[in-house]
Amino acid sequence: MSEGTKNDKRVFIIKLLKVLVAVIAIEFLVLKLFSSPVLVLFLVLTVIIAVVLMVLIKLVFGNEFVKDEETYGENCINDFADLGDIKRVINLPLPFAVTDKDRKVIVYNNRFAQLFNKDITGEQMEKLLGSFDEHINKQSASIDSSIFDVYCSKILDKERDKELFSVCLVDISEREKLKKQAENERTVTGLIFVDNYEEVMEVVDESVAPVLSALIDKKLNTYISSLGGIIKKYEKDRYIFAISTEALEKEKEKKFDILNEIKELRAGEHISVTLSMGVGISYESLDFSMKNARNALDLALGRGGDQSIIKEGEKYLFFGGKSSEVSHNARIRARIKADALEGVLADASEVFVMGHRIADFDSIGSAIGIYRIARDLGKNCYIVIDEVSKGIRTIYNMVKQNEDYRGMFIGGQEALEIISEKTLLVIVDTYIPNLVENEDLLDKAKKVVVFDHHRKSADFIEKAVLTYHEPYASSTSELVTEVIRHLGDRVRLKDLEADALLAGITVDTKSFGIKAGAITFESAAYLRRNGADSTRVKQLFRNEFNEFKIKAITVGNAEIYMGGVIISVCPSDEEGASVISAQAADELLNIVGIKAAIVVCRVGNDVHVSGRSFGEVNVQVLMEKVGGGGHQTMAGARLENISTEDAVIKLKKAVDEYLEEDK
């Protein structure tokens, strides 16, 4: 007998039984309402016929009629378009099951049952697999220690006009294990640079220098060997190494503790050896991995050294960076940059100088210094500024009123109309593209030079033909002053220009109290000899009475949070609030026990944040956690479309993260 014929007979008999059951039910109801011997006899005959029919069905069809649930599931599978018939589905060598529209299991094969060691009929599929969506063709699931690909397809039950779903599991545990193993064994490359090698070797005796160098070598060789990697020294202070991805993941968990261990090697009482590391990851090739490592190391050095940076694609991960910046042959670099700038200027038709938005004294001071260099080397020069912040309005007005500087300041739109392919654009006091005064001008410029002293982040101006970036420097004004010094008699500063440069240095060093090195004082002395006056400079910083009161309120409202960090909110949202906030942060550092001060203020729809410290707390790292930047002792951020209350909450979370990482 064919499968189709059997099915037709089964369907007919099932329908006949249903009719008999219905007749019996009706007879019971009628008998209850109208008692009659004839009806009783008819009811008895109907029951006898039903019983006889069921016995005949059992004798004729044997075990063909099984539980309705099983028959229902098998019939559904018979209609599954991809597999065709029940045997091919149920006997699949893979775990297989069918669910109803409510995701409940209707039928399943032995392979599926073996995964759970129990009867799972009626169980919810998402409960069994952890998660399940019948509308997604391919999913994944974990059962005990095994991993499966889950394939789901729609089934149509034609007889009952219902949708069901087939579920087939493919064990991919071995594949995933091999994939994970291959990923863990993938090689990553790295570069190590001893930040202060020259400085360390200068302060130790000649007899000790080889021993110290050997100790550094031993420390690094032991470290890389413990990771199962290889290392090679290719210059006196540079190393290349290769380790596995698995070893790198372990180092990430330990936060590259080699950065602290290497500091155990000291030269004298005050100088510890520090390292910068760049690690590159690439799925393409070792060549790309090495390029990423170089970029990561360059960024680590640009951020002041004593840190490790991992680069994978465009993503950077930062570790360390808590120490003060290290100067690398500052005098030599200043001379080289001065000569390079002179060469770039020689080919320029004119020069534009542009700082960051909401310019401060360092930005305007260094811009005026570049203006003098360009003018004395025979080039027309313009300082691009669209909005004059209240903090620099005094010196801006002094320059505007001086006939010697007529036409020096121009707007961004005017600059866009003048700029040509031979125009040189000099960016000062920032390296971040979206912080410059006019981004369109930066995009249009063909030749760009960058002067900055902020510790580098992942986002920086990449198309610069010359970059003078020194995170050790107190200010960009200091860098520009050093260039002027090396250009000698070819550049002669005027009193107002010397005042502007000294003002920039004074503000960023908090009157030479923070981050002022030997070169900082030498630059200030040079400016003093060339017409700068400290009294005139101090007068540039005076506040109006109302601003002084707001600053006092801001200081009074401060809250000591934790870890020596104090936080306050400036109550003013008027022009100049960001300057007042910065001044208040400086004042808060004068409190005993305070390691860092954070002050927020509202400017339009945004909240500006000023962070200050003495260096023990790295406010640049702290501000980077909320999207800002800066350097170790002075940093800031701008939080868009947020209330001051939410900004404070966000900053407190950043402080918590920083303190946790610093443990």
XYZ file of C-alpha atoms in Angstrom:
663
model
C 0.000 0.000 0.000
C 1.415 3.411 -0.955
C 2.163 6.067 1.652
C -0.412 8.362 0.024
C -3.165 5.682 0.131
C -2.421 4.945 3.785
C -2.656 8.609 4.629
C -6.000 8.945 2.789
C -7.491 5.965 4.687
C -6.196 7.241 8.008
C -7.720 10.642 7.362
C -11.075 9.037 6.404
C -11.207 6.830 9.539
C -10.241 9.733 11.818
C -13.070 11.800 10.366
C -15.513 8.880 10.782
C -14.528 8.495 14.446
C -15.051 12.194 14.990
C -18.581 11.916 13.494
C -19.433 8.958 15.789
C -18.189 10.839 18.847
C -20.331 13.811 17.866
C -23.421 11.604 17.388
C -22.914 9.957 20.802
C -22.612 13.353 22.448
C -25.838 14.565 20.809
C -27.692 11.398 21.848
C -26.630 11.849 25.482
C -27.931 15.413 25.390
C -31.294 14.429 23.833
C -31.692 11.488 26.233
C -31.183 13.823 29.166
C -33.945 16.096 27.902
C -36.398 13.464 26.586
C -36.251 10.072 28.276
C -37.218 7.338 25.748
C -36.450 3.572 25.456
C -35.897 3.985 21.711
C -33.256 6.631 22.226
C -31.498 4.498 24.850
C -31.367 1.581 22.415
C -30.023 3.799 19.623
C -27.315 5.192 21.927
C -26.171 1.701 22.943
C -25.961 0.615 19.278
C -23.901 3.680 18.360
C -21.394 3.033 21.156
C -21.085 -0.646 20.106
C -20.422 0.405 16.486
C -17.715 2.858 17.617
C -15.981 0.206 19.764
C -16.106 -2.398 16.976
C -14.735 0.130 14.499
C -11.780 0.963 16.798
C -10.993 -2.758 17.239
C -11.064 -3.281 13.460
C -8.742 -0.310 12.975
C -6.291 -1.841 15.453
C -6.412 -5.218 13.709
C -6.125 -3.843 10.180
C -3.542 -1.094 10.634
C -1.578 -2.509 13.586
C 0.883 0.124 14.906
C 0.388 2.585 12.075
C -1.689 4.749 14.400
C 0.578 6.100 17.116
C 0.147 8.944 19.487
C -1.479 11.928 17.848
C 1.465 14.184 18.780
C 3.922 11.929 16.942
C 1.658 11.579 13.907
C 1.163 15.312 13.829
C 4.902 15.955 13.927
C 5.655 13.354 11.250
C 2.969 14.710 8.941
C 4.447 18.190 9.352
C 7.890 16.920 8.438
C 6.495 15.154 5.376
C 5.514 18.571 4.063
C 8.990 20.060 4.633
C 9.975 21.189 1.172
C 13.754 20.830 1.546
C 13.973 17.275 2.931
C 10.892 15.668 1.510
C 10.057 12.693 3.690
C 10.016 11.755 7.325
C 12.839 9.190 7.316
C 15.380 11.542 5.840
C 14.550 14.104 8.531
C 14.185 11.999 11.640
C 17.212 9.855 10.782
C 19.465 12.811 10.071
C 22.934 12.324 11.624
C 22.461 15.794 13.156
C 20.328 17.001 16.080
C 16.927 17.893 14.572
C 13.602 19.066 16.001
C 10.336 20.704 14.979
C 8.566 23.442 16.956
C 5.112 24.954 16.694
C 4.478 28.663 16.233
C 4.865 29.136 20.005
C 8.388 27.690 19.781
C 7.382 24.525 21.680
C 9.067 21.280 20.630
C 6.694 18.888 18.798
C 9.019 16.162 17.598
C 12.764 15.510 17.643
C 15.273 12.809 16.772
C 17.606 10.830 19.021
C 20.598 13.080 18.298
C 18.648 16.072 19.597
C 17.418 14.139 22.657
C 20.965 13.073 23.578
C 21.923 16.709 24.111
C 19.476 17.062 27.029
C 18.995 13.497 28.396
C 15.272 14.016 29.024
C 11.917 14.179 27.286
C 11.739 17.682 25.824
C 8.339 17.454 24.121
C 6.530 20.729 24.770
C 9.672 22.506 26.007
C 10.360 26.049 24.821
C 13.195 26.059 22.287
C 14.715 29.283 23.666
C 14.885 27.654 27.106
C 16.801 24.725 25.646
C 19.192 26.779 23.523
C 19.516 29.881 25.690
C 18.131 32.100 22.938
C 16.119 31.393 19.805
C 14.454 33.427 17.080
C 12.526 31.381 14.549
C 12.789 34.157 11.973
C 16.611 34.084 11.820
C 17.930 31.380 9.512
C 21.346 30.959 11.178
C 22.024 31.463 14.881
C 24.425 30.111 17.454
C 23.964 28.351 20.769
C 26.027 26.792 23.538
C 24.912 23.552 25.188
C 27.133 22.459 28.052
C 30.665 22.778 26.631
C 29.652 22.470 22.979
C 29.001 25.252 20.469
C 26.433 24.849 17.684
C 25.303 26.648 14.582
C 21.493 26.655 14.680
C 19.681 26.548 11.332
C 15.973 27.354 11.373
C 13.494 26.979 8.477
C 9.751 27.418 8.106
C 7.503 24.346 7.634
C 3.933 24.458 6.316
C 1.399 22.036 7.799
C -0.964 21.941 4.797
C -3.685 19.925 6.483
C -4.019 22.204 9.489
C -2.909 25.320 7.654
C -0.304 26.186 10.318
C 3.296 27.323 10.267
C 5.893 25.279 12.085
C 9.661 25.571 12.288
C 12.437 23.038 11.831
C 15.596 23.358 13.910
C 18.857 21.674 12.920
C 22.045 21.901 15.005
C 25.573 21.613 13.625
C 28.352 21.093 16.182
C 31.139 23.599 15.475
C 33.019 23.152 18.758
C 36.138 21.735 17.135
C 36.152 24.418 14.457
C 35.818 27.174 17.051
C 38.553 25.579 19.130
C 40.920 25.566 16.146
C 39.883 29.108 15.249
C 40.574 30.305 18.801
C 43.886 28.465 18.842
C 44.931 30.042 15.539
C 43.908 33.466 16.824
C 45.836 33.017 20.071
C 48.935 31.888 18.185
C 48.810 34.740 15.680
C 51.986 36.811 15.886
C 51.913 40.464 16.865
C 54.959 42.697 16.596
C 56.141 45.472 18.842
C 58.781 48.134 19.317
C 60.373 49.310 22.562
C 62.172 52.607 23.075
C 64.068 53.581 26.226
C 62.709 57.108 26.705
C 65.535 58.657 28.669
C 68.520 56.511 27.672
C 70.795 59.476 26.897
C 69.832 61.322 30.074
C 70.379 58.224 32.223
C 73.779 57.463 30.723
C 74.934 61.055 31.185
C 74.496 60.974 34.967
C 76.189 57.619 35.674
C 79.901 56.915 35.760
C 81.472 55.582 32.579
C 82.283 52.342 34.365
C 78.646 51.884 35.397
C 77.055 52.767 32.035
C 77.739 49.360 30.364
C 76.380 47.581 33.437
C 73.177 49.652 33.421
C 72.742 49.042 29.696
C 73.185 45.299 30.257
C 70.619 45.370 33.080
C 68.092 47.032 30.766
C 68.787 44.362 28.133
C 68.389 41.578 30.675
C 65.163 43.014 32.052
C 63.585 43.258 28.607
C 64.870 39.855 27.442
C 63.480 38.181 30.554
C 60.171 39.979 30.123
C 59.632 38.980 26.478
C 60.885 35.419 27.104
C 58.316 35.029 29.889
C 55.665 35.795 27.264
C 57.005 33.102 24.953
C 58.263 35.679 22.471
C 61.518 36.816 20.902
C 63.283 40.181 21.168
C 66.165 41.804 19.290
C 68.085 44.977 20.130
C 68.853 46.959 16.965
C 70.043 50.258 18.465
C 71.377 51.223 21.870
C 67.916 52.308 23.036
C 65.579 50.485 20.621
C 64.235 46.925 20.489
C 61.918 44.904 18.269
C 59.921 41.934 19.575
C 57.276 39.405 18.550
C 54.773 37.641 20.810
C 51.501 35.754 20.404
C 48.064 37.329 20.647
C 47.351 35.178 23.700
C 50.410 36.592 25.480
C 49.330 40.112 24.530
C 45.888 39.547 26.054
C 47.525 38.505 29.328
C 49.686 41.629 29.281
C 46.611 43.780 28.740
C 45.111 42.267 31.886
C 48.327 43.068 33.790
C 48.364 46.565 32.216
C 51.954 46.108 31.017
C 53.527 46.028 34.478
C 56.961 46.068 32.793
C 56.479 49.856 32.636
C 56.721 49.946 36.429
C 59.278 47.153 36.795
C 61.811 48.892 34.539
C 61.711 51.933 36.834
C 63.522 49.868 39.445
C 66.634 50.609 37.385
C 67.781 54.051 38.471
C 70.552 56.478 37.629
C 71.392 58.393 40.761
C 68.649 59.241 43.247
C 66.090 60.893 41.002
C 66.174 59.396 37.502
C 64.432 56.095 36.730
C 64.569 54.314 33.396
C 61.277 54.572 31.483
C 60.012 52.822 28.362
C 57.646 53.499 25.508
C 56.111 50.543 23.698
C 54.160 50.289 20.470
C 52.352 47.056 19.607
C 50.784 46.430 16.205
C 48.023 43.964 15.366
C 47.007 43.122 11.802
C 45.169 40.206 10.204
C 46.658 41.089 6.816
C 50.404 40.595 7.253
C 53.375 41.095 9.561
C 54.281 44.131 7.466
C 51.005 45.835 8.402
C 51.491 44.718 11.994
C 54.890 46.442 12.069
C 53.449 49.623 10.534
C 50.829 49.681 13.279
C 53.574 49.156 15.876
C 55.543 52.129 14.505
C 52.453 54.344 14.566
C 51.689 53.236 18.121
C 55.254 53.974 19.277
C 55.228 57.406 17.615
C 51.991 58.185 19.415
C 53.400 56.942 22.745
C 56.414 59.243 22.365
C 54.139 62.091 21.305
C 52.204 61.634 24.532
C 55.332 61.957 26.653
C 56.583 58.376 26.857
C 56.421 55.909 29.767
C 53.455 54.107 28.236
C 52.396 51.274 25.994
C 49.991 51.690 23.086
C 48.355 48.947 21.035
C 47.088 49.718 17.545
C 44.700 47.458 15.644
C 43.265 49.025 12.500
C 42.235 52.539 13.519
C 41.711 51.593 17.156
C 44.209 52.499 19.902
C 44.474 51.137 23.446
C 46.503 53.103 26.014
C 48.352 51.812 29.073
C 50.517 53.808 31.489
C 51.447 57.392 30.725
C 51.414 58.569 34.331
C 54.940 60.020 34.412
C 56.115 63.469 33.421
C 57.156 64.038 29.820
C 60.769 63.439 28.872
C 62.826 65.882 26.821
C 64.749 64.297 23.953
C 67.657 66.503 22.825
C 65.445 69.586 22.987
C 68.089 72.037 21.799
C 69.003 69.977 18.760
C 65.364 69.440 17.816
C 64.584 73.161 18.122
C 67.468 74.007 15.777
C 66.395 71.357 13.262
C 62.782 72.570 13.318
C 63.873 76.194 12.930
C 65.891 75.342 9.821
C 63.027 73.236 8.431
C 60.487 76.019 9.017
C 62.706 78.499 7.217
C 62.896 76.132 4.250
C 59.118 75.636 4.107
C 58.523 79.396 4.365
C 60.841 80.050 1.424
C 58.443 78.269 -0.963
C 55.251 79.886 0.386
C 53.372 82.707 -1.355
C 51.850 83.833 1.957
C 51.331 82.440 5.446
C 48.161 81.874 7.483
C 48.427 81.154 11.212
C 45.518 79.535 13.031
C 45.047 78.322 16.592
C 42.206 76.498 18.284
C 38.671 77.700 18.864
C 38.144 79.785 22.015
C 41.734 80.957 21.793
C 43.780 81.424 24.970
C 46.995 83.344 25.615
C 49.219 80.480 24.469
C 47.311 80.172 21.204
C 47.329 83.904 20.388
C 50.872 84.409 21.726
C 52.399 81.622 19.623
C 50.430 82.829 16.576
C 51.883 86.327 16.977
C 55.360 84.782 17.286
C 54.917 82.886 13.993
C 53.640 86.117 12.427
C 56.893 87.871 13.333
C 59.006 84.990 11.937
C 57.134 85.033 8.617
C 57.237 88.820 8.292
C 60.966 89.085 9.017
C 61.653 86.316 6.493
C 59.834 88.328 3.844
C 56.372 86.740 3.732
C 52.926 88.277 4.134
C 51.282 86.708 7.149
C 47.745 86.694 8.568
C 46.333 85.327 11.803
C 42.971 83.632 11.209
C 40.459 84.156 13.994
C 36.674 84.088 13.705
C 35.628 84.553 17.311
C 37.612 86.511 19.879
C 37.182 84.905 23.291
C 36.893 87.170 26.293
C 40.112 85.786 27.758
C 42.291 87.251 24.986
C 40.262 90.360 24.185
C 42.697 92.681 25.978
C 45.743 91.691 23.941
C 43.644 91.353 20.771
C 42.474 94.960 21.107
C 46.027 96.144 21.813
C 47.201 94.549 18.564
C 44.232 95.847 16.563
C 44.877 99.414 17.746
C 48.557 99.265 16.792
C 49.224 100.575 13.274
C 52.152 98.170 12.884
C 49.686 95.260 12.776
C 47.029 96.640 10.460
C 45.361 93.782 8.560
C 47.075 91.071 10.613
C 43.807 89.490 11.824
C 41.412 88.090 9.216
C 38.332 85.849 9.361
C 38.142 82.293 8.131
C 35.901 83.144 5.179
C 38.299 85.809 3.942
C 41.190 83.361 4.280
C 39.311 80.787 2.189
C 38.994 83.345 -0.600
C 42.727 84.157 -0.541
C 44.282 80.724 -0.040
C 46.180 79.138 -2.937
C 48.223 75.995 -3.530
C 51.390 77.793 -2.393
C 49.860 79.166 0.812
C 51.415 77.826 4.011
C 49.034 77.203 6.925
C 50.635 77.055 10.384
C 48.507 75.472 13.131
C 49.494 76.426 16.690
C 48.565 75.063 20.121
C 46.531 72.114 18.830
C 47.068 69.056 16.659
C 43.430 67.922 16.568
C 41.654 68.717 13.267
C 38.205 69.402 14.688
C 39.518 71.875 17.274
C 41.103 74.360 14.862
C 39.530 77.783 14.339
C 38.323 76.929 10.820
C 38.230 73.295 9.645
C 37.422 74.245 6.041
C 40.661 76.201 5.829
C 42.623 73.216 7.133
C 40.953 70.930 4.586
C 41.735 73.305 1.715
C 45.373 73.978 2.637
C 47.971 72.043 0.625
C 50.928 72.748 2.940
C 50.457 72.578 6.710
C 52.871 73.027 9.623
C 51.906 72.121 13.199
C 53.356 73.564 16.435
C 51.973 72.029 19.629
C 52.913 70.859 23.103
C 49.846 68.854 24.166
C 50.235 65.137 24.712
C 49.196 63.348 21.565
C 45.948 61.408 21.161
C 44.819 59.118 18.342
C 43.229 61.973 16.379
C 45.823 64.321 14.894
C 46.566 66.305 11.731
C 48.180 63.776 9.405
C 48.931 65.882 6.327
C 51.450 68.220 7.989
C 54.699 68.690 6.034
C 56.407 69.757 9.270
C 55.397 68.980 12.835
C 57.071 70.469 15.885
C 55.391 68.563 18.675
C 57.076 68.468 22.078
C 54.964 67.331 25.044
C 57.852 68.146 27.390
C 57.484 71.873 26.601
C 55.505 74.107 28.917
C 53.646 75.783 26.064
C 53.539 76.325 22.327
C 54.806 79.856 22.999
C 57.964 78.274 24.431
C 58.471 76.226 21.249
C 58.018 79.287 19.034
C 60.405 81.280 21.227
C 63.034 78.541 20.853
C 62.671 78.662 17.062
C 63.090 82.458 17.124
C 66.226 82.067 19.245
C 67.779 79.678 16.714
C 66.916 81.952 13.787
C 69.099 84.578 15.457
C 69.296 88.133 14.137
C 67.075 87.336 11.154
C 64.038 87.704 13.450
C 63.682 90.658 15.810
C 60.783 90.703 18.231
C 58.888 93.862 19.120
C 57.834 94.557 22.698
C 54.178 93.649 22.157
C 55.143 90.380 20.485
C 57.535 89.481 23.298
C 54.768 90.270 25.818
C 52.347 87.998 23.943
C 54.792 85.074 23.956
C 55.642 85.567 27.632
C 51.913 85.723 28.444
C 51.422 82.370 26.717
C 54.221 80.778 28.750
C 53.028 82.390 31.991
C 49.440 81.159 31.631
C 50.340 77.572 30.744
C 52.899 77.281 33.557
C 50.648 79.004 36.116
C 53.251 81.714 36.603
C 56.133 79.217 36.273
C 54.783 76.953 38.998
C 53.860 73.947 36.847
C 55.766 72.231 34.058
C 58.430 74.909 33.902
C 61.763 73.376 32.931
C 65.185 74.877 32.369
C 64.341 75.743 28.759
C 61.145 77.452 29.939
C 63.102 79.868 32.127
C 65.702 80.392 29.402
C 62.933 81.240 26.928
C 61.407 83.681 29.408
C 64.819 85.292 29.955
C 65.287 85.619 26.185
C 61.893 87.320 25.867
C 62.732 89.638 28.760
C 65.953 90.661 26.998
C 63.941 91.333 23.849
C 61.412 93.720 25.341
C 58.918 91.660 27.365
C 57.791 93.162 30.650
C 56.335 90.971 33.410
C 54.270 93.840 34.833
C 52.572 94.510 31.499
C 51.997 90.786 31.099
C 50.378 90.480 34.521
C 48.010 93.331 33.686
C 46.724 91.291 30.751
C 45.316 88.712 33.182
C 43.274 91.010 35.411
C 39.591 90.162 35.969
C 36.615 92.463 36.164
C 34.997 92.672 39.600
C 31.960 90.585 38.600
C 34.204 87.861 37.177
C 36.218 87.840 40.390
C 33.013 87.278 42.409
C 31.910 84.409 40.151
C 35.315 82.785 40.542
C 35.022 83.083 44.331
C 31.572 81.434 44.256
C 32.922 78.627 42.076
C 35.753 77.964 44.524
C 33.307 78.085 47.438
C 30.962 75.540 45.853
C 33.693 72.941 45.310
C 33.214 69.341 46.461
C 36.118 67.079 47.397
C 35.280 63.804 45.640
C 37.902 61.077 46.145
C 41.537 60.382 45.490
C 42.404 64.025 46.118
C 40.167 65.199 43.240
C 38.011 68.284 43.802
C 35.067 69.160 41.532
C 33.068 72.373 41.170
C 30.502 74.008 38.883
C 30.809 77.599 37.672
C 27.399 79.292 38.158
C 27.847 81.633 35.194
C 26.856 80.784 31.627
C 27.894 84.157 30.260
C 30.786 84.888 27.940
C 34.067 84.249 29.695
C 32.718 81.438 31.896
C 35.298 78.998 30.525
C 38.132 81.390 31.446
C 36.712 81.830 34.950
C 36.426 78.044 35.289
C 40.065 77.567 34.334
C 41.138 80.211 36.842
C 38.991 78.620 39.552
C 40.581 75.231 38.862
C 44.006 76.824 39.326
C 42.891 78.320 42.642
C 41.530 74.995 43.906
C 44.958 73.407 43.494
C 46.184 75.631 46.325
C 44.166 73.586 48.841
C 46.249 71.171 50.924
C 45.714 67.545 49.897
C 44.217 68.328 46.500
C 45.890 66.479 43.628
C 43.578 67.543 40.804
C 40.843 70.118 40.275
C 37.957 69.876 37.801
C 35.592 72.764 37.097
C 32.665 72.664 34.668
C 30.674 75.510 33.167
C 27.861 75.878 30.653
C 28.632 77.507 27.312
C 25.541 77.504 25.097
C 24.220 73.947 24.800
C 27.551 72.452 25.807
C 29.491 72.007 29.017
C 33.168 72.976 29.099
C 35.498 71.191 31.502
C 38.797 72.502 32.878
C 41.155 70.033 34.545
C 44.283 70.996 36.477
C 46.803 69.056 38.548
C 50.373 69.096 39.822
C 51.157 65.950 37.808
C 50.410 63.227 40.336
C 47.025 62.819 38.672
C 47.318 62.867 34.883
C 44.395 65.069 33.872
C 44.997 64.411 30.178
C 44.235 60.714 30.666
C 41.261 61.696 32.813
C 39.865 64.137 30.230
C 40.367 61.625 27.407
C 37.837 59.397 29.143
C 35.150 62.021 28.428
C 36.358 62.891 24.933
C 38.826 65.668 25.768
C 42.590 65.993 25.940
C 45.497 68.214 26.888
C 48.596 67.348 28.841
C 49.515 65.933 32.190
C 48.889 68.987 34.362
C 46.365 70.922 32.288
C 43.587 69.473 30.147
C 40.010 70.073 29.154
C 36.963 68.730 27.377
C 33.748 69.871 25.750
C 30.639 67.779 26.402
C 27.888 68.447 23.889
C 24.146 68.636 24.657
C 24.398 67.691 28.320
C 23.384 69.285 31.612
C 26.001 70.342 34.147
C 24.569 67.790 36.593
C 24.980 64.928 34.127
C 28.427 66.239 33.198
C 29.519 66.038 36.844
C 28.188 62.460 37.079
C 30.094 61.539 33.929
C 33.280 63.102 35.277
C 32.962 61.259 38.580
C 32.708 57.972 36.691
C 35.848 58.943 34.762
C 37.653 59.653 38.052
C 36.525 56.261 39.392
C 37.899 54.515 36.288
C 41.177 56.424 36.475
C 41.731 55.625 40.146
C 40.861 51.960 39.559
C 43.361 51.736 36.693
C 46.010 53.465 38.799
C 45.890 50.881 41.588
